[in-house]
Amino acid sequence: FAIAVIAFVEENNIIILIFNIKFSKPRPGSTLSIAEGRLRLYKLPQQPAPNTDDSCPQEKRLRITVSLLQLRNHVNLDQASETVMLDSIMVDANSSGWLSLDITGAVRNWFRHQHRPAALVVEVEDNSKQSLE
């Protein structure tokens, strides 16, 4: 299949990427199925905050969650958008490297309903469940 970025918007610490995904047509007499879908993100280390407390420092962890957002389309205007969590991982805030999240359910949904609008939502929260900016 092919993926192309067709829009990029950055505003108020929110980045929106819109993709156009095209799946291959199966050969005559065969079927096409989705085995797995992965979202790979590269995480940079978070800058450590100055330690003003003499107590034992708390380990800084981040939770990264990816969800499928099924959007309303012009045919189903009366239906609300639905969000379904796909995967979530905890990582050390000071670490860097590639992260991999399972989005197989979203890719299968896109394959079955190629004309239905949908998006991935990636949320990053700290130890206190506060979204990071």
Tab-separated table of N, CA and C in Angstrom:
chain	number	residue	atom	x	y	z
A	1	PHE	N	0.839	-1.176	0.000
A	1	PHE	CA	0.000	0.000	0.000
A	1	PHE	C	0.881	1.235	0.000
A	2	ALA	N	0.310	2.389	-0.273
A	2	ALA	CA	1.077	3.631	-0.343
A	2	ALA	C	0.496	4.646	0.639
A	3	ILE	N	1.377	5.430	1.248
A	3	ILE	CA	0.965	6.476	2.181
A	3	ILE	C	1.589	7.785	1.724
A	4	ALA	N	0.802	8.844	1.688
A	4	ALA	CA	1.317	10.159	1.332
A	4	ALA	C	0.767	11.178	2.318
A	5	VAL	N	1.623	12.085	2.803
A	5	VAL	CA	1.164	13.178	3.661
A	5	VAL	C	0.546	14.233	2.757
A	6	ILE	N	-0.711	14.579	2.996
A	6	ILE	CA	-1.364	15.571	2.155
A	6	ILE	C	-1.597	16.897	2.877
A	7	ALA	N	-1.364	16.938	4.190
A	7	ALA	CA	-1.499	18.195	4.929
A	7	ALA	C	-0.688	18.115	6.216
A	8	PHE	N	-0.169	19.260	6.635
A	8	PHE	CA	0.592	19.350	7.880
A	8	PHE	C	0.228	20.680	8.522
A	9	VAL	N	-0.272	20.640	9.743
A	9	VAL	CA	-0.659	21.858	10.465
A	9	VAL	C	-0.024	21.799	11.850
A	10	GLU	N	0.631	22.884	12.269
A	10	GLU	CA	1.183	22.952	13.623
A	10	GLU	C	0.701	24.244	14.257
A	11	GLU	N	0.000	24.094	15.385
A	11	GLU	CA	-0.547	25.256	16.076
A	11	GLU	C	-0.753	24.903	17.539
A	12	ASN	N	-0.324	25.768	18.458
A	12	ASN	CA	-0.516	25.570	19.897
A	12	ASN	C	-0.033	24.199	20.372
A	13	ASN	N	1.170	23.797	19.958
A	13	ASN	CA	1.778	22.520	20.353
A	13	ASN	C	0.996	21.301	19.896
A	14	ILE	N	0.152	21.467	18.903
A	14	ILE	CA	-0.580	20.343	18.332
A	14	ILE	C	-0.144	20.212	16.879
A	15	ILE	N	0.236	19.012	16.506
A	15	ILE	CA	0.623	18.746	15.126
A	15	ILE	C	-0.408	17.808	14.524
A	16	ILE	N	-0.951	18.204	13.392
A	16	ILE	CA	-1.939	17.406	12.695
A	16	ILE	C	-1.348	16.981	11.358
A	17	LEU	N	-1.281	15.680	11.139
A	17	LEU	CA	-0.835	15.136	9.864
A	17	LEU	C	-2.011	14.410	9.239
A	18	ILE	N	-2.282	14.707	7.993
A	18	ILE	CA	-3.364	14.037	7.279
A	18	ILE	C	-2.726	13.190	6.187
A	19	PHE	N	-3.077	11.904	6.177
A	19	PHE	CA	-2.479	10.957	5.232
A	19	PHE	C	-3.525	10.478	4.239
A	20	ASN	N	-3.053	10.181	3.050
A	20	ASN	CA	-3.886	9.532	2.041
A	20	ASN	C	-3.316	8.129	1.872
A	21	ILE	N	-4.045	7.117	2.331
A	21	ILE	CA	-3.571	5.735	2.292
A	21	ILE	C	-4.286	5.012	1.162
A	22	LYS	N	-3.492	4.408	0.293
A	22	LYS	CA	-4.048	3.628	-0.817
A	22	LYS	C	-3.557	2.193	-0.687
A	23	PHE	N	-4.487	1.255	-0.645
A	23	PHE	CA	-4.160	-0.161	-0.549
A	23	PHE	C	-4.046	-0.750	-1.950
A	24	SER	N	-3.171	-1.731	-2.100
A	24	SER	CA	-3.015	-2.437	-3.377
A	24	SER	C	-4.276	-3.217	-3.699
A	25	LYS	N	-4.545	-3.375	-4.975
A	25	LYS	CA	-5.663	-4.217	-5.410
A	25	LYS	C	-5.176	-5.665	-5.421
A	26	PRO	N	-5.972	-6.609	-4.903
A	26	PRO	CA	-5.538	-8.017	-4.939
A	26	PRO	C	-5.502	-8.540	-6.367
A	27	ARG	N	-4.612	-9.473	-6.603
A	27	ARG	CA	-4.545	-10.135	-7.910
A	27	ARG	C	-5.816	-10.942	-8.114
A	28	PRO	N	-6.208	-11.136	-9.354
A	28	PRO	CA	-7.409	-11.958	-9.619
A	28	PRO	C	-7.276	-13.343	-8.977
A	29	GLY	N	-8.317	-13.748	-8.268
A	29	GLY	CA	-8.330	-15.048	-7.618
A	29	GLY	C	-7.679	-15.072	-6.249
A	30	SER	N	-7.226	-13.946	-5.753
A	30	SER	CA	-6.605	-13.902	-4.420
A	30	SER	C	-7.278	-12.828	-3.576
A	31	THR	N	-7.009	-12.878	-2.287
A	31	THR	CA	-7.552	-11.884	-1.371
A	31	THR	C	-6.404	-11.176	-0.662
A	32	LEU	N	-6.672	-10.006	-0.207
A	32	LEU	CA	-5.676	-9.212	0.512
A	32	LEU	C	-6.128	-9.098	1.959
A	33	SER	N	-5.226	-9.336	2.911
A	33	SER	CA	-5.568	-9.197	4.323
A	33	SER	C	-4.438	-8.443	5.026
A	34	ILE	N	-4.772	-7.857	6.149
A	34	ILE	CA	-3.812	-7.081	6.934
A	34	ILE	C	-3.313	-7.953	8.075
A	35	ALA	N	-2.009	-8.186	8.132
A	35	ALA	CA	-1.423	-9.003	9.200
A	35	ALA	C	-1.088	-8.141	10.411
A	36	GLU	N	-0.558	-6.948	10.204
A	36	GLU	CA	-0.120	-6.113	11.318
A	36	GLU	C	0.044	-4.674	10.860
A	37	GLY	N	-0.174	-3.758	11.780
A	37	GLY	CA	0.073	-2.340	11.550
A	37	GLY	C	0.812	-1.774	12.745
A	38	ARG	N	1.891	-1.043	12.509
A	38	ARG	CA	2.679	-0.454	13.590
A	38	ARG	C	2.860	1.040	13.327
A	39	LEU	N	2.768	1.837	14.387
A	39	LEU	CA	3.119	3.251	14.348
A	39	LEU	C	4.462	3.381	15.043
A	40	ARG	N	5.459	3.871	14.322
A	40	ARG	CA	6.793	4.036	14.909
A	40	ARG	C	7.061	5.525	15.098
A	41	LEU	N	7.443	5.873	16.309
A	41	LEU	CA	7.734	7.254	16.684
A	41	LEU	C	9.150	7.317	17.245
A	42	TYR	N	9.861	8.407	16.951
A	42	TYR	CA	11.173	8.591	17.559
A	42	TYR	C	11.012	9.584	18.708
A	43	LYS	N	11.363	9.158	19.922
A	43	LYS	CA	11.232	9.989	21.112
A	43	LYS	C	12.569	10.622	21.457
A	44	LEU	N	12.547	11.936	21.631
A	44	LEU	CA	13.730	12.671	22.094
A	44	LEU	C	13.703	12.739	23.612
A	45	PRO	N	14.872	12.861	24.262
A	45	PRO	CA	14.861	12.948	25.727
A	45	PRO	C	14.229	14.257	26.190
A	46	GLN	N	13.479	14.176	27.276
A	46	GLN	CA	12.876	15.368	27.857
A	46	GLN	C	13.926	16.065	28.708
A	47	GLN	N	13.974	17.389	28.651
A	47	GLN	CA	14.932	18.138	29.457
A	47	GLN	C	14.563	18.000	30.921
A	48	PRO	N	15.508	17.568	31.772
A	48	PRO	CA	15.185	17.419	33.196
A	48	PRO	C	14.922	18.782	33.845
A	49	ALA	N	13.904	18.809	34.703
A	49	ALA	CA	13.587	20.029	35.444
A	49	ALA	C	14.574	20.175	36.594
A	50	PRO	N	14.892	21.415	36.964
A	50	PRO	CA	15.797	21.595	38.101
A	50	PRO	C	15.208	20.995	39.371
A	51	ASN	N	16.032	20.283	40.142
A	51	ASN	CA	15.572	19.623	41.355
A	51	ASN	C	15.716	20.580	42.529
A	52	THR	N	14.584	21.040	43.057
A	52	THR	CA	14.597	21.970	44.190
A	52	THR	C	14.293	21.256	45.497
A	53	ASP	N	13.966	19.982	45.412
A	53	ASP	CA	13.610	19.199	46.591
A	53	ASP	C	14.773	18.271	46.921
A	54	ASP	N	15.162	18.202	48.192
A	54	ASP	CA	16.284	17.362	48.601
A	54	ASP	C	15.893	15.900	48.788
A	55	SER	N	14.615	15.579	48.658
A	55	SER	CA	14.181	14.191	48.834
A	55	SER	C	14.603	13.355	47.621
A	56	CYS	N	14.337	12.090	47.693
A	56	CYS	CA	14.676	11.171	46.606
A	56	CYS	C	13.942	11.599	45.333
A	57	PRO	N	14.662	11.754	44.229
A	57	PRO	CA	13.992	12.203	43.003
A	57	PRO	C	13.039	11.137	42.465
A	58	GLN	N	11.894	11.593	41.985
A	58	GLN	CA	10.898	10.695	41.432
A	58	GLN	C	11.273	10.383	39.978
A	59	GLU	N	11.151	9.131	39.598
A	59	GLU	CA	11.440	8.755	38.221
A	59	GLU	C	10.391	9.395	37.313
A	60	LYS	N	10.834	10.056	36.281
A	60	LYS	CA	9.920	10.706	35.339
A	60	LYS	C	9.550	9.721	34.250
A	61	ARG	N	8.275	9.406	34.187
A	61	ARG	CA	7.762	8.474	33.189
A	61	ARG	C	6.726	9.197	32.331
A	62	LEU	N	6.599	8.749	31.111
A	62	LEU	CA	5.596	9.274	30.201
A	62	LEU	C	4.725	8.122	29.714
A	63	ARG	N	3.443	8.403	29.549
A	63	ARG	CA	2.551	7.432	28.926
A	63	ARG	C	2.215	7.959	27.542
A	64	ILE	N	2.434	7.118	26.537
A	64	ILE	CA	2.122	7.463	25.154
A	64	ILE	C	0.996	6.536	24.713
A	65	THR	N	-0.108	7.138	24.289
A	65	THR	CA	-1.297	6.382	23.920
A	65	THR	C	-1.685	6.743	22.490
A	66	VAL	N	-2.011	5.734	21.700
A	66	VAL	CA	-2.515	5.976	20.343
A	66	VAL	C	-3.939	5.447	20.274
A	67	SER	N	-4.819	6.257	19.698
A	67	SER	CA	-6.234	5.906	19.573
A	67	SER	C	-6.689	6.127	18.144
A	68	LEU	N	-7.736	5.402	17.764
A	68	LEU	CA	-8.373	5.596	16.464
A	68	LEU	C	-9.555	6.522	16.664
A	69	LEU	N	-9.607	7.585	15.893
A	69	LEU	CA	-10.721	8.529	15.929
A	69	LEU	C	-11.513	8.341	14.640
A	70	GLN	N	-12.711	7.803	14.778
A	70	GLN	CA	-13.588	7.621	13.630
A	70	GLN	C	-14.449	8.869	13.510
A	71	LEU	N	-14.240	9.612	12.431
A	71	LEU	CA	-14.876	10.908	12.241
A	71	LEU	C	-16.229	10.765	11.569
A	72	ARG	N	-17.058	11.766	11.773
A	72	ARG	CA	-18.331	11.812	11.065
A	72	ARG	C	-18.058	12.141	9.605
A	73	ASN	N	-18.866	11.621	8.722
A	73	ASN	CA	-18.756	12.016	7.329
A	73	ASN	C	-20.063	12.645	6.878
A	74	HIS	N	-20.099	13.077	5.652
A	74	HIS	CA	-21.284	13.792	5.178
A	74	HIS	C	-22.527	12.908	5.134
A	75	VAL	N	-22.384	11.604	5.119
A	75	VAL	CA	-23.535	10.695	5.097
A	75	VAL	C	-24.109	10.509	6.498
A	76	ASN	N	-23.242	10.471	7.531
A	76	ASN	CA	-23.674	10.188	8.909
A	76	ASN	C	-23.472	11.396	9.819
A	77	LEU	N	-24.023	12.527	9.460
A	77	LEU	CA	-23.820	13.742	10.244
A	77	LEU	C	-24.412	13.657	11.641
A	78	ASP	N	-25.417	12.807	11.837
A	78	ASP	CA	-26.056	12.709	13.142
A	78	ASP	C	-25.280	11.819	14.113
A	79	GLN	N	-24.250	11.111	13.640
A	79	GLN	CA	-23.468	10.237	14.508
A	79	GLN	C	-22.268	10.994	15.081
A	80	ALA	N	-21.989	10.773	16.359
A	80	ALA	CA	-20.851	11.411	17.009
A	80	ALA	C	-19.567	10.681	16.637
A	81	SER	N	-18.455	11.395	16.703
A	81	SER	CA	-17.157	10.767	16.484
A	81	SER	C	-16.888	9.783	17.615
A	82	GLU	N	-16.195	8.697	17.290
A	82	GLU	CA	-15.899	7.660	18.275
A	82	GLU	C	-14.386	7.502	18.382
A	83	THR	N	-13.875	7.412	19.610
A	83	THR	CA	-12.451	7.194	19.840
A	83	THR	C	-12.259	5.828	20.484
A	84	VAL	N	-11.327	5.044	19.918
A	84	VAL	CA	-11.034	3.707	20.424
A	84	VAL	C	-9.531	3.623	20.693
A	85	MET	N	-9.154	3.332	21.965
A	85	MET	CA	-7.741	3.212	22.287
A	85	MET	C	-7.183	1.946	21.644
A	86	LEU	N	-6.025	2.094	20.989
A	86	LEU	CA	-5.386	0.969	20.310
A	86	LEU	C	-4.217	0.400	21.105
A	87	ASP	N	-3.359	1.261	21.650
A	87	ASP	CA	-2.167	0.806	22.363
A	87	ASP	C	-1.672	1.938	23.252
A	88	SER	N	-0.943	1.563	24.300
A	88	SER	CA	-0.385	2.528	25.238
A	88	SER	C	0.899	1.945	25.818
A	89	ILE	N	1.926	2.778	25.964
A	89	ILE	CA	3.179	2.324	26.559
A	89	ILE	C	3.685	3.374	27.546
A	90	MET	N	4.451	2.902	28.534
A	90	MET	CA	5.122	3.776	29.488
A	90	MET	C	6.607	3.790	29.148
A	91	VAL	N	7.196	4.989	29.137
A	91	VAL	CA	8.620	5.126	28.820
A	91	VAL	C	9.272	6.092	29.801
A	92	ASP	N	10.575	5.971	29.951
A	92	ASP	CA	11.360	6.894	30.760
A	92	ASP	C	11.422	8.233	30.028
A	93	ALA	N	11.100	9.320	30.710
A	93	ALA	CA	11.066	10.636	30.081
A	93	ALA	C	12.429	11.064	29.546
A	94	ASN	N	13.512	10.608	30.162
A	94	ASN	CA	14.844	11.035	29.746
A	94	ASN	C	15.465	10.143	28.678
A	95	SER	N	14.764	9.099	28.274
A	95	SER	CA	15.301	8.193	27.262
A	95	SER	C	15.032	8.739	25.870
A	96	SER	N	15.755	8.200	24.895
A	96	SER	CA	15.496	8.525	23.499
A	96	SER	C	15.537	7.234	22.702
A	97	GLY	N	14.902	7.238	21.560
A	97	GLY	CA	14.917	6.065	20.699
A	97	GLY	C	13.567	5.827	20.055
A	98	TRP	N	13.519	4.776	19.243
A	98	TRP	CA	12.307	4.424	18.529
A	98	TRP	C	11.315	3.699	19.436
A	99	LEU	N	10.045	4.079	19.302
A	99	LEU	CA	8.942	3.426	20.004
A	99	LEU	C	8.022	2.827	18.954
A	100	SER	N	7.390	1.725	19.280
A	100	SER	CA	6.502	1.064	18.343
A	100	SER	C	5.163	0.797	19.029
A	101	LEU	N	4.091	1.251	18.406
A	101	LEU	CA	2.741	1.072	18.940
A	101	LEU	C	1.910	0.271	17.937
A	102	ASP	N	1.075	-0.621	18.454
A	102	ASP	CA	0.257	-1.495	17.622
A	102	ASP	C	-0.986	-0.749	17.130
A	103	ILE	N	-1.108	-0.569	15.818
A	103	ILE	CA	-2.285	0.081	15.233
A	103	ILE	C	-2.976	-0.851	14.233
A	104	THR	N	-2.814	-2.162	14.446
A	104	THR	CA	-3.396	-3.148	13.528
A	104	THR	C	-4.900	-2.934	13.371
A	105	GLY	N	-5.601	-2.676	14.463
A	105	GLY	CA	-7.047	-2.463	14.389
A	105	GLY	C	-7.414	-1.290	13.497
A	106	ALA	N	-6.649	-0.209	13.561
A	106	ALA	CA	-6.926	0.966	12.728
A	106	ALA	C	-6.679	0.654	11.253
A	107	VAL	N	-5.564	-0.017	10.961
A	107	VAL	CA	-5.246	-0.335	9.568
A	107	VAL	C	-6.298	-1.273	8.974
A	108	ARG	N	-6.737	-2.249	9.751
A	108	ARG	CA	-7.799	-3.152	9.265
A	108	ARG	C	-9.102	-2.382	9.032
A	109	ASN	N	-9.405	-1.440	9.914
A	109	ASN	CA	-10.599	-0.613	9.759
A	109	ASN	C	-10.499	0.235	8.483
A	110	TRP	N	-9.341	0.840	8.255
A	110	TRP	CA	-9.153	1.641	7.037
A	110	TRP	C	-9.268	0.775	5.789
A	111	PHE	N	-8.757	-0.450	5.871
A	111	PHE	CA	-8.818	-1.348	4.719
A	111	PHE	C	-10.262	-1.726	4.401
A	112	ARG	N	-11.052	-2.027	5.435
A	112	ARG	CA	-12.453	-2.423	5.234
A	112	ARG	C	-13.333	-1.242	4.822
A	113	HIS	N	-13.016	-0.043	5.303
A	113	HIS	CA	-13.850	1.140	5.067
A	113	HIS	C	-12.968	2.264	4.514
A	114	GLN	N	-12.490	2.098	3.286
A	114	GLN	CA	-11.498	3.013	2.737
A	114	GLN	C	-12.017	4.422	2.488
A	115	HIS	N	-13.321	4.601	2.415
A	115	HIS	CA	-13.868	5.936	2.169
A	115	HIS	C	-14.412	6.597	3.432
A	116	ARG	N	-14.285	5.918	4.581
A	116	ARG	CA	-14.757	6.473	5.847
A	116	ARG	C	-13.623	7.284	6.474
A	117	PRO	N	-13.860	8.544	6.843
A	117	PRO	CA	-12.783	9.345	7.435
A	117	PRO	C	-12.415	8.855	8.835
A	118	ALA	N	-11.118	8.794	9.105
A	118	ALA	CA	-10.620	8.369	10.412
A	118	ALA	C	-9.244	8.987	10.621
A	119	ALA	N	-8.800	9.004	11.873
A	119	ALA	CA	-7.502	9.584	12.198
A	119	ALA	C	-6.910	8.854	13.392
A	120	LEU	N	-5.603	8.977	13.544
A	120	LEU	CA	-4.926	8.486	14.741
A	120	LEU	C	-4.690	9.669	15.664
A	121	VAL	N	-4.906	9.461	16.944
A	121	VAL	CA	-4.636	10.477	17.960
A	121	VAL	C	-3.530	9.932	18.852
A	122	VAL	N	-2.431	10.691	18.988
A	122	VAL	CA	-1.328	10.303	19.859
A	122	VAL	C	-1.312	11.273	21.028
A	123	GLU	N	-1.447	10.729	22.243
A	123	GLU	CA	-1.443	11.550	23.455
A	123	GLU	C	-0.219	11.198	24.290
A	124	VAL	N	0.415	12.231	24.864
A	124	VAL	CA	1.569	12.037	25.735
A	124	VAL	C	1.255	12.697	27.071
A	125	GLU	N	1.336	11.894	28.147
A	125	GLU	CA	1.031	12.385	29.493
A	125	GLU	C	2.195	12.102	30.422
A	126	ASP	N	2.332	12.949	31.457
A	126	ASP	CA	3.392	12.736	32.457
A	126	ASP	C	2.861	11.882	33.605
A	127	ASN	N	3.666	11.760	34.679
A	127	ASN	CA	3.290	10.940	35.855
A	127	ASN	C	1.963	11.361	36.473
A	128	SER	N	1.624	12.636	36.342
A	128	SER	CA	0.408	13.169	36.956
A	128	SER	C	-0.787	13.168	36.008
A	129	LYS	N	-0.662	12.447	34.881
A	129	LYS	CA	-1.693	12.376	33.863
A	129	LYS	C	-1.985	13.725	33.224
A	130	GLN	N	-0.982	14.605	33.208
A	130	GLN	CA	-1.081	15.903	32.569
A	130	GLN	C	-0.523	15.798	31.154
A	131	SER	N	-1.269	16.311	30.169
A	131	SER	CA	-0.772	16.293	28.791
A	131	SER	C	0.452	17.175	28.690
A	132	LEU	N	1.425	16.720	27.920
A	132	LEU	CA	2.639	17.501	27.716
A	132	LEU	C	2.445	18.482	26.578
A	133	GLU	N	3.082	19.635	26.702
A	133	GLU	CA	3.006	20.646	25.642
A	133	GLU	C	4.246	20.624	24.809
